[in-house]
Amino acid sequence: MWAKWISCEVPVAARGQFFAAQLHWSRISDQPGLVGQVGGWDPATGQARLLGLWTGAEAYGGFMRERHDAVVAESGPVAGYSAIETATGGTVLEMPGETAGPAAALRRAALLRVADCRLLPGRQEHFLDVQRTVWAPGMAAAGGMLAGVVTRLEPDRYLVTTLWSGSTAHQRYAARHLPALRSRAAPENDVRSMTGHAVPLEAAWRVLPDPRPAERGGRT
C-alpha cells in the first residue's frame, strides 16, 4: 500500500470553512486504488490531520494526475488552512487487529493514533522487528485496535499509524499495556525523536471506495 499523511494549520475562525472543504473529497470514492481516507482535529495542537491509503504508488500517482487538482478547485479558492505539510511513502508492515485489515479498519475507526518516528543511524531493521514482534501483538491483545500500518516516509522517518475503535479503548491500552510494552521495546535504542498524535476522527471526512464498481460510469 501507499500512504499519505497530511497536517494542516487551520485558524480557529476558518475551521468551518476547512470542514466544508473536506466534504468535497467524497467525490474520489470511485477512484481506482483508493483504500480510504480519514481525518480529524488534533486536540493537542488544533491542527487538522488526515491519513490516506492507496493500493500502491501507481494508484496514488494516477489519482494525483487525474483528480487531485480538480477536487481542490471544487473545494473553493481557499480551503481554510494557512499552512499544509504532506508526506507520502510505501507501507512496509501491516499490523493486525480486530478487523480483516486496514481497509476494514478505516470503515470502523473512531480514533487515529500516529507515531512519527525519526530513527538513529542503522536502526531501521531493528525498529521494524520491534514493531512486528512487540508493538503489533501487544496492541492487538489490548482490545480495540482495529488494524495499523507502518510507512517509510524517508530513509530515517517512519510513520506508525493504528486505527482504534475509540478514545476509551486507546486510553485503556495506554494505562494498562503501554508501560510494559515500552519497557520491552526500548525505543530509545532505535528512535532519535518521536512525535505522537491521537486524533478523534470526523465521520464526515471519511472517504471510502464506492462498493458499486458497476455504477462508476465506465471507470475501471
PDB file of C-alpha atoms in Angstrom:
ATOM      1  CA  MET A   1       0.000   0.000   0.000  1.00  0.00           C
ATOM      2  CA  TRP A   2       0.875   3.666  -0.263  1.00  0.00           C
ATOM      3  CA  ALA A   3       0.139   6.191   2.497  1.00  0.00           C
ATOM      4  CA  LYS A   4      -0.266   9.972   2.553  1.00  0.00           C
ATOM      5  CA  TRP A   5      -0.011  11.895   5.824  1.00  0.00           C
ATOM      6  CA  ILE A   6      -1.363  15.443   5.823  1.00  0.00           C
ATOM      7  CA  SER A   7      -1.120  18.100   8.534  1.00  0.00           C
ATOM      8  CA  CYS A   8      -2.838  21.473   8.151  1.00  0.00           C
ATOM      9  CA  GLU A   9      -2.627  24.631  10.222  1.00  0.00           C
ATOM     10  CA  VAL A  10      -6.179  25.959  10.394  1.00  0.00           C
ATOM     11  CA  PRO A  11      -7.025  29.255  12.121  1.00  0.00           C
ATOM     12  CA  VAL A  12      -9.910  28.890  14.550  1.00  0.00           C
ATOM     13  CA  ALA A  13     -12.017  31.290  12.511  1.00  0.00           C
ATOM     14  CA  ALA A  14     -11.549  29.145   9.390  1.00  0.00           C
ATOM     15  CA  ARG A  15     -12.438  25.764  10.897  1.00  0.00           C
ATOM     16  CA  GLY A  16     -15.920  25.749   9.428  1.00  0.00           C
ATOM     17  CA  GLN A  17     -14.542  26.582   6.001  1.00  0.00           C
ATOM     18  CA  PHE A  18     -11.939  23.815   6.250  1.00  0.00           C
ATOM     19  CA  PHE A  19     -14.544  21.316   7.453  1.00  0.00           C
ATOM     20  CA  ALA A  20     -16.781  22.103   4.480  1.00  0.00           C
ATOM     21  CA  ALA A  21     -13.865  21.788   2.051  1.00  0.00           C
ATOM     22  CA  GLN A  22     -13.161  18.251   3.292  1.00  0.00           C
ATOM     23  CA  LEU A  23     -16.641  17.152   2.236  1.00  0.00           C
ATOM     24  CA  HIS A  24     -15.675  17.561  -1.415  1.00  0.00           C
ATOM     25  CA  TRP A  25     -13.189  14.680  -1.158  1.00  0.00           C
ATOM     26  CA  SER A  26     -16.057  12.184  -1.108  1.00  0.00           C
ATOM     27  CA  ARG A  27     -16.061  12.691  -4.889  1.00  0.00           C
ATOM     28  CA  ILE A  28     -12.969  10.491  -5.233  1.00  0.00           C
ATOM     29  CA  SER A  29     -14.750   7.414  -3.858  1.00  0.00           C
ATOM     30  CA  ASP A  30     -14.798   5.943  -7.380  1.00  0.00           C
ATOM     31  CA  GLN A  31     -11.058   6.463  -7.911  1.00  0.00           C
ATOM     32  CA  PRO A  32      -9.311   3.151  -8.694  1.00  0.00           C
ATOM     33  CA  GLY A  33      -6.892   2.084  -5.990  1.00  0.00           C
ATOM     34  CA  LEU A  34      -8.354   4.105  -3.136  1.00  0.00           C
ATOM     35  CA  VAL A  35      -8.300   2.182   0.145  1.00  0.00           C
ATOM     36  CA  GLY A  36      -9.687   5.088   2.159  1.00  0.00           C
ATOM     37  CA  GLN A  37      -9.040   8.409   3.844  1.00  0.00           C
ATOM     38  CA  VAL A  38      -9.803   9.570   7.382  1.00  0.00           C
ATOM     39  CA  GLY A  39      -9.040  12.656   9.406  1.00  0.00           C
ATOM     40  CA  GLY A  40      -9.914  14.915  12.291  1.00  0.00           C
ATOM     41  CA  TRP A  41      -8.737  17.645  14.622  1.00  0.00           C
ATOM     42  CA  ASP A  42      -5.647  17.025  16.738  1.00  0.00           C
ATOM     43  CA  PRO A  43      -6.730  18.111  20.248  1.00  0.00           C
ATOM     44  CA  ALA A  44      -3.123  18.721  21.314  1.00  0.00           C
ATOM     45  CA  THR A  45      -2.289  21.215  18.558  1.00  0.00           C
ATOM     46  CA  GLY A  46      -5.565  22.215  16.909  1.00  0.00           C
ATOM     47  CA  GLN A  47      -4.195  21.073  13.557  1.00  0.00           C
ATOM     48  CA  ALA A  48      -6.212  19.038  11.075  1.00  0.00           C
ATOM     49  CA  ARG A  49      -4.615  15.665  10.375  1.00  0.00           C
ATOM     50  CA  LEU A  50      -5.538  13.235   7.625  1.00  0.00           C
ATOM     51  CA  LEU A  51      -4.365   9.798   6.546  1.00  0.00           C
ATOM     52  CA  GLY A  52      -4.995   8.440   3.065  1.00  0.00           C
ATOM     53  CA  LEU A  53      -4.246   4.876   1.979  1.00  0.00           C
ATOM     54  CA  TRP A  54      -3.918   3.599  -1.592  1.00  0.00           C
ATOM     55  CA  THR A  55      -3.263   0.165  -3.019  1.00  0.00           C
ATOM     56  CA  GLY A  56       0.133   1.319  -4.305  1.00  0.00           C
ATOM     57  CA  ALA A  57       2.258   4.161  -5.640  1.00  0.00           C
ATOM     58  CA  GLU A  58       0.858   3.731  -9.161  1.00  0.00           C
ATOM     59  CA  ALA A  59      -2.739   4.127  -7.982  1.00  0.00           C
ATOM     60  CA  TYR A  60      -1.829   7.179  -5.935  1.00  0.00           C
ATOM     61  CA  GLY A  61       0.052   8.693  -8.868  1.00  0.00           C
ATOM     62  CA  GLY A  62      -2.954   8.160 -11.119  1.00  0.00           C
ATOM     63  CA  PHE A  63      -5.188   9.969  -8.657  1.00  0.00           C
ATOM     64  CA  MET A  64      -2.785  12.900  -8.422  1.00  0.00           C
ATOM     65  CA  ARG A  65      -2.694  13.218 -12.212  1.00  0.00           C
ATOM     66  CA  GLU A  66      -6.390  12.656 -12.868  1.00  0.00           C
ATOM     67  CA  ARG A  67      -8.409  14.046  -9.978  1.00  0.00           C
ATOM     68  CA  HIS A  68      -6.489  15.844  -7.246  1.00  0.00           C
ATOM     69  CA  ASP A  69      -6.280  19.346  -8.693  1.00  0.00           C
ATOM     70  CA  ALA A  70      -9.907  19.280  -9.839  1.00  0.00           C
ATOM     71  CA  VAL A  71     -11.174  18.427  -6.346  1.00  0.00           C
ATOM     72  CA  VAL A  72      -9.004  21.143  -4.827  1.00  0.00           C
ATOM     73  CA  ALA A  73     -10.502  23.639  -7.272  1.00  0.00           C
ATOM     74  CA  GLU A  74     -14.038  22.468  -6.474  1.00  0.00           C
ATOM     75  CA  SER A  75     -13.499  22.942  -2.753  1.00  0.00           C
ATOM     76  CA  GLY A  76     -13.118  26.702  -3.235  1.00  0.00           C
ATOM     77  CA  PRO A  77     -10.376  29.241  -3.798  1.00  0.00           C
ATOM     78  CA  VAL A  78      -9.226  28.952  -0.158  1.00  0.00           C
ATOM     79  CA  ALA A  79      -9.609  25.662   1.705  1.00  0.00           C
ATOM     80  CA  GLY A  80      -9.298  27.282   5.126  1.00  0.00           C
ATOM     81  CA  TYR A  81      -5.747  26.316   6.060  1.00  0.00           C
ATOM     82  CA  SER A  82      -2.820  28.693   6.486  1.00  0.00           C
ATOM     83  CA  ALA A  83      -0.130  26.030   6.014  1.00  0.00           C
ATOM     84  CA  ILE A  84      -0.036  22.412   4.882  1.00  0.00           C
ATOM     85  CA  GLU A  85       2.555  19.654   5.174  1.00  0.00           C
ATOM     86  CA  THR A  86       2.284  16.348   3.319  1.00  0.00           C
ATOM     87  CA  ALA A  87       4.420  13.230   3.301  1.00  0.00           C
ATOM     88  CA  THR A  88       3.970  10.018   1.338  1.00  0.00           C
ATOM     89  CA  GLY A  89       5.565   6.606   1.270  1.00  0.00           C
ATOM     90  CA  GLY A  90       5.119   2.886   0.895  1.00  0.00           C
ATOM     91  CA  THR A  91       3.835   0.796   3.761  1.00  0.00           C
ATOM     92  CA  VAL A  92       6.389  -1.747   4.957  1.00  0.00           C
ATOM     93  CA  LEU A  93       4.356  -3.567   7.608  1.00  0.00           C
ATOM     94  CA  GLU A  94       0.701  -4.250   8.352  1.00  0.00           C
ATOM     95  CA  MET A  95      -0.289  -4.596  11.991  1.00  0.00           C
ATOM     96  CA  PRO A  96      -3.206  -6.976  12.629  1.00  0.00           C
ATOM     97  CA  GLY A  97      -6.093  -6.102  14.890  1.00  0.00           C
ATOM     98  CA  GLU A  98      -9.788  -6.782  15.334  1.00  0.00           C
ATOM     99  CA  THR A  99     -10.704  -6.280  11.663  1.00  0.00           C
ATOM    100  CA  ALA A 100      -9.655  -8.021   8.473  1.00  0.00           C
ATOM    101  CA  GLY A 101      -7.101  -5.310   7.731  1.00  0.00           C
ATOM    102  CA  PRO A 102      -6.598  -1.575   7.144  1.00  0.00           C
ATOM    103  CA  ALA A 103      -9.423  -1.273   4.600  1.00  0.00           C
ATOM    104  CA  ALA A 104     -11.967  -2.638   7.074  1.00  0.00           C
ATOM    105  CA  ALA A 105     -10.457  -0.633   9.927  1.00  0.00           C
ATOM    106  CA  LEU A 106     -10.899   2.639   8.028  1.00  0.00           C
ATOM    107  CA  ARG A 107     -14.639   1.982   7.925  1.00  0.00           C
ATOM    108  CA  ARG A 108     -14.999   1.465  11.673  1.00  0.00           C
ATOM    109  CA  ALA A 109     -12.284   3.538  13.337  1.00  0.00           C
ATOM    110  CA  ALA A 110     -13.147   6.445  15.616  1.00  0.00           C
ATOM    111  CA  LEU A 111      -9.561   7.313  16.608  1.00  0.00           C
ATOM    112  CA  LEU A 112      -6.305   7.508  14.670  1.00  0.00           C
ATOM    113  CA  ARG A 113      -3.081   7.106  16.653  1.00  0.00           C
ATOM    114  CA  VAL A 114       0.133   8.159  14.913  1.00  0.00           C
ATOM    115  CA  ALA A 115       3.776   7.904  15.975  1.00  0.00           C
ATOM    116  CA  ASP A 116       6.000   9.938  13.644  1.00  0.00           C
ATOM    117  CA  CYS A 117       9.458   8.470  14.273  1.00  0.00           C
ATOM    118  CA  ARG A 118      12.938   9.680  13.263  1.00  0.00           C
ATOM    119  CA  LEU A 119      15.415   6.843  13.656  1.00  0.00           C
ATOM    120  CA  LEU A 120      19.010   6.668  14.743  1.00  0.00           C
ATOM    121  CA  PRO A 121      21.507   5.654  12.022  1.00  0.00           C
ATOM    122  CA  GLY A 122      21.449   1.975  11.139  1.00  0.00           C
ATOM    123  CA  ARG A 123      18.438   1.119  13.308  1.00  0.00           C
ATOM    124  CA  GLN A 124      15.804   0.617  10.613  1.00  0.00           C
ATOM    125  CA  GLU A 125      15.871  -3.186  10.616  1.00  0.00           C
ATOM    126  CA  HIS A 126      15.719  -3.460  14.389  1.00  0.00           C
ATOM    127  CA  PHE A 127      12.992  -0.806  14.602  1.00  0.00           C
ATOM    128  CA  LEU A 128      10.787  -2.768  12.200  1.00  0.00           C
ATOM    129  CA  ASP A 129      11.481  -6.027  14.009  1.00  0.00           C
ATOM    130  CA  VAL A 130      10.329  -4.441  17.271  1.00  0.00           C
ATOM    131  CA  GLN A 131       7.171  -3.157  15.572  1.00  0.00           C
ATOM    132  CA  ARG A 132       6.486  -6.687  14.327  1.00  0.00           C
ATOM    133  CA  THR A 133       7.318  -8.672  17.465  1.00  0.00           C
ATOM    134  CA  VAL A 134       6.496  -6.314  20.355  1.00  0.00           C
ATOM    135  CA  TRP A 135       4.179  -3.458  19.424  1.00  0.00           C
ATOM    136  CA  ALA A 136       1.907  -5.198  16.923  1.00  0.00           C
ATOM    137  CA  PRO A 137       0.967  -8.206  19.087  1.00  0.00           C
ATOM    138  CA  GLY A 138       0.880  -6.059  22.225  1.00  0.00           C
ATOM    139  CA  MET A 139      -1.623  -3.602  20.767  1.00  0.00           C
ATOM    140  CA  ALA A 140      -3.695  -6.363  19.187  1.00  0.00           C
ATOM    141  CA  ALA A 141      -4.010  -8.062  22.567  1.00  0.00           C
ATOM    142  CA  ALA A 142      -5.126  -4.866  24.303  1.00  0.00           C
ATOM    143  CA  GLY A 143      -8.536  -4.750  22.627  1.00  0.00           C
ATOM    144  CA  GLY A 144      -9.934  -2.009  20.447  1.00  0.00           C
ATOM    145  CA  MET A 145      -7.038  -1.776  17.997  1.00  0.00           C
ATOM    146  CA  LEU A 146      -8.603  -2.471  14.595  1.00  0.00           C
ATOM    147  CA  ALA A 147      -5.510  -2.528  12.343  1.00  0.00           C
ATOM    148  CA  GLY A 148      -2.424  -0.499  11.547  1.00  0.00           C
ATOM    149  CA  VAL A 149       0.388   0.119   9.096  1.00  0.00           C
ATOM    150  CA  VAL A 150       3.990   1.233   9.274  1.00  0.00           C
ATOM    151  CA  THR A 151       5.012   3.563   6.442  1.00  0.00           C
ATOM    152  CA  ARG A 152       8.514   4.550   5.350  1.00  0.00           C
ATOM    153  CA  LEU A 153       8.338   8.258   4.539  1.00  0.00           C
ATOM    154  CA  GLU A 154      12.097   8.897   4.349  1.00  0.00           C
ATOM    155  CA  PRO A 155      15.175   6.711   4.915  1.00  0.00           C
ATOM    156  CA  ASP A 156      15.138   7.593   8.617  1.00  0.00           C
ATOM    157  CA  ARG A 157      11.478   8.543   9.073  1.00  0.00           C
ATOM    158  CA  TYR A 158       8.714   6.015   9.723  1.00  0.00           C
ATOM    159  CA  LEU A 159       5.052   6.622  10.459  1.00  0.00           C
ATOM    160  CA  VAL A 160       3.350   4.096  12.736  1.00  0.00           C
ATOM    161  CA  THR A 161      -0.415   4.504  12.335  1.00  0.00           C
ATOM    162  CA  THR A 162      -3.025   2.499  14.213  1.00  0.00           C
ATOM    163  CA  LEU A 163      -6.806   2.720  13.957  1.00  0.00           C
ATOM    164  CA  TRP A 164      -8.846   2.292  17.132  1.00  0.00           C
ATOM    165  CA  SER A 165     -12.483   1.729  17.963  1.00  0.00           C
ATOM    166  CA  GLY A 166     -12.425   4.881  20.086  1.00  0.00           C
ATOM    167  CA  SER A 167     -10.647   7.021  22.660  1.00  0.00           C
ATOM    168  CA  THR A 168     -11.735   4.806  25.566  1.00  0.00           C
ATOM    169  CA  ALA A 169     -10.052   1.725  24.085  1.00  0.00           C
ATOM    170  CA  HIS A 170      -6.844   3.640  23.389  1.00  0.00           C
ATOM    171  CA  GLN A 171      -6.781   5.188  26.858  1.00  0.00           C
ATOM    172  CA  ARG A 172      -7.248   1.739  28.413  1.00  0.00           C
ATOM    173  CA  TYR A 173      -4.363   0.417  26.319  1.00  0.00           C
ATOM    174  CA  ALA A 174      -2.166   3.378  27.313  1.00  0.00           C
ATOM    175  CA  ALA A 175      -2.861   2.832  31.011  1.00  0.00           C
ATOM    176  CA  ARG A 176      -2.696  -0.964  31.190  1.00  0.00           C
ATOM    177  CA  HIS A 177      -0.382  -2.141  28.420  1.00  0.00           C
ATOM    178  CA  LEU A 178       1.794   0.695  27.107  1.00  0.00           C
ATOM    179  CA  PRO A 179       4.299   0.904  30.006  1.00  0.00           C
ATOM    180  CA  ALA A 180       5.242  -2.771  29.812  1.00  0.00           C
ATOM    181  CA  LEU A 181       5.445  -2.713  26.015  1.00  0.00           C
ATOM    182  CA  ARG A 182       7.659   0.374  26.067  1.00  0.00           C
ATOM    183  CA  SER A 183       9.970  -1.326  28.542  1.00  0.00           C
ATOM    184  CA  ARG A 184      10.288  -4.360  26.260  1.00  0.00           C
ATOM    185  CA  ALA A 185      10.669  -2.329  23.074  1.00  0.00           C
ATOM    186  CA  ALA A 186      13.256   0.132  24.470  1.00  0.00           C
ATOM    187  CA  PRO A 187      12.527   2.705  21.746  1.00  0.00           C
ATOM    188  CA  GLU A 188      15.418   4.881  22.860  1.00  0.00           C
ATOM    189  CA  ASN A 189      17.726   2.345  21.183  1.00  0.00           C
ATOM    190  CA  ASP A 190      16.155   2.970  17.780  1.00  0.00           C
ATOM    191  CA  VAL A 191      14.363   6.312  17.798  1.00  0.00           C
ATOM    192  CA  ARG A 192      16.067   9.712  17.718  1.00  0.00           C
ATOM    193  CA  SER A 193      12.801  11.618  18.072  1.00  0.00           C
ATOM    194  CA  MET A 194       9.107  10.798  18.047  1.00  0.00           C
ATOM    195  CA  THR A 195       6.001  12.955  17.752  1.00  0.00           C
ATOM    196  CA  GLY A 196       2.720  11.362  18.748  1.00  0.00           C
ATOM    197  CA  HIS A 197      -0.824  12.256  17.722  1.00  0.00           C
ATOM    198  CA  ALA A 198      -4.163  10.864  18.901  1.00  0.00           C
ATOM    199  CA  VAL A 199      -6.818  12.177  16.522  1.00  0.00           C
ATOM    200  CA  PRO A 200     -10.566  11.627  17.043  1.00  0.00           C
ATOM    201  CA  LEU A 201     -11.950  11.082  13.554  1.00  0.00           C
ATOM    202  CA  GLU A 202     -14.607  13.225  11.910  1.00  0.00           C
ATOM    203  CA  ALA A 203     -17.179  10.899  10.364  1.00  0.00           C
ATOM    204  CA  ALA A 204     -17.981  13.431   7.625  1.00  0.00           C
ATOM    205  CA  TRP A 205     -14.363  13.429   6.421  1.00  0.00           C
ATOM    206  CA  ARG A 206     -14.233   9.663   5.924  1.00  0.00           C
ATOM    207  CA  VAL A 207     -13.775   8.754   2.249  1.00  0.00           C
ATOM    208  CA  LEU A 208     -14.258   5.101   1.322  1.00  0.00           C
ATOM    209  CA  PRO A 209     -14.238   3.289  -2.022  1.00  0.00           C
ATOM    210  CA  ASP A 210     -17.551   3.079  -3.835  1.00  0.00           C
ATOM    211  CA  PRO A 211     -18.756  -0.527  -3.302  1.00  0.00           C
ATOM    212  CA  ARG A 212     -20.660  -0.469  -6.603  1.00  0.00           C
ATOM    213  CA  PRO A 213     -17.996  -0.712  -9.342  1.00  0.00           C
ATOM    214  CA  ALA A 214     -20.632  -1.443 -11.985  1.00  0.00           C
ATOM    215  CA  GLU A 215     -22.134   2.024 -11.467  1.00  0.00           C
ATOM    216  CA  ARG A 216     -18.997   4.095 -11.823  1.00  0.00           C
ATOM    217  CA  GLY A 217     -19.727   5.371 -15.269  1.00  0.00           C
ATOM    218  CA  GLY A 218     -17.314   3.057 -17.010  1.00  0.00           C
ATOM    219  CA  ARG A 219     -14.330   3.608 -14.663  1.00  0.00           C
ATOM    220  CA  THR A 220     -12.232   0.552 -14.027  1.00  0.00           C
TER     221      THR A 220
END
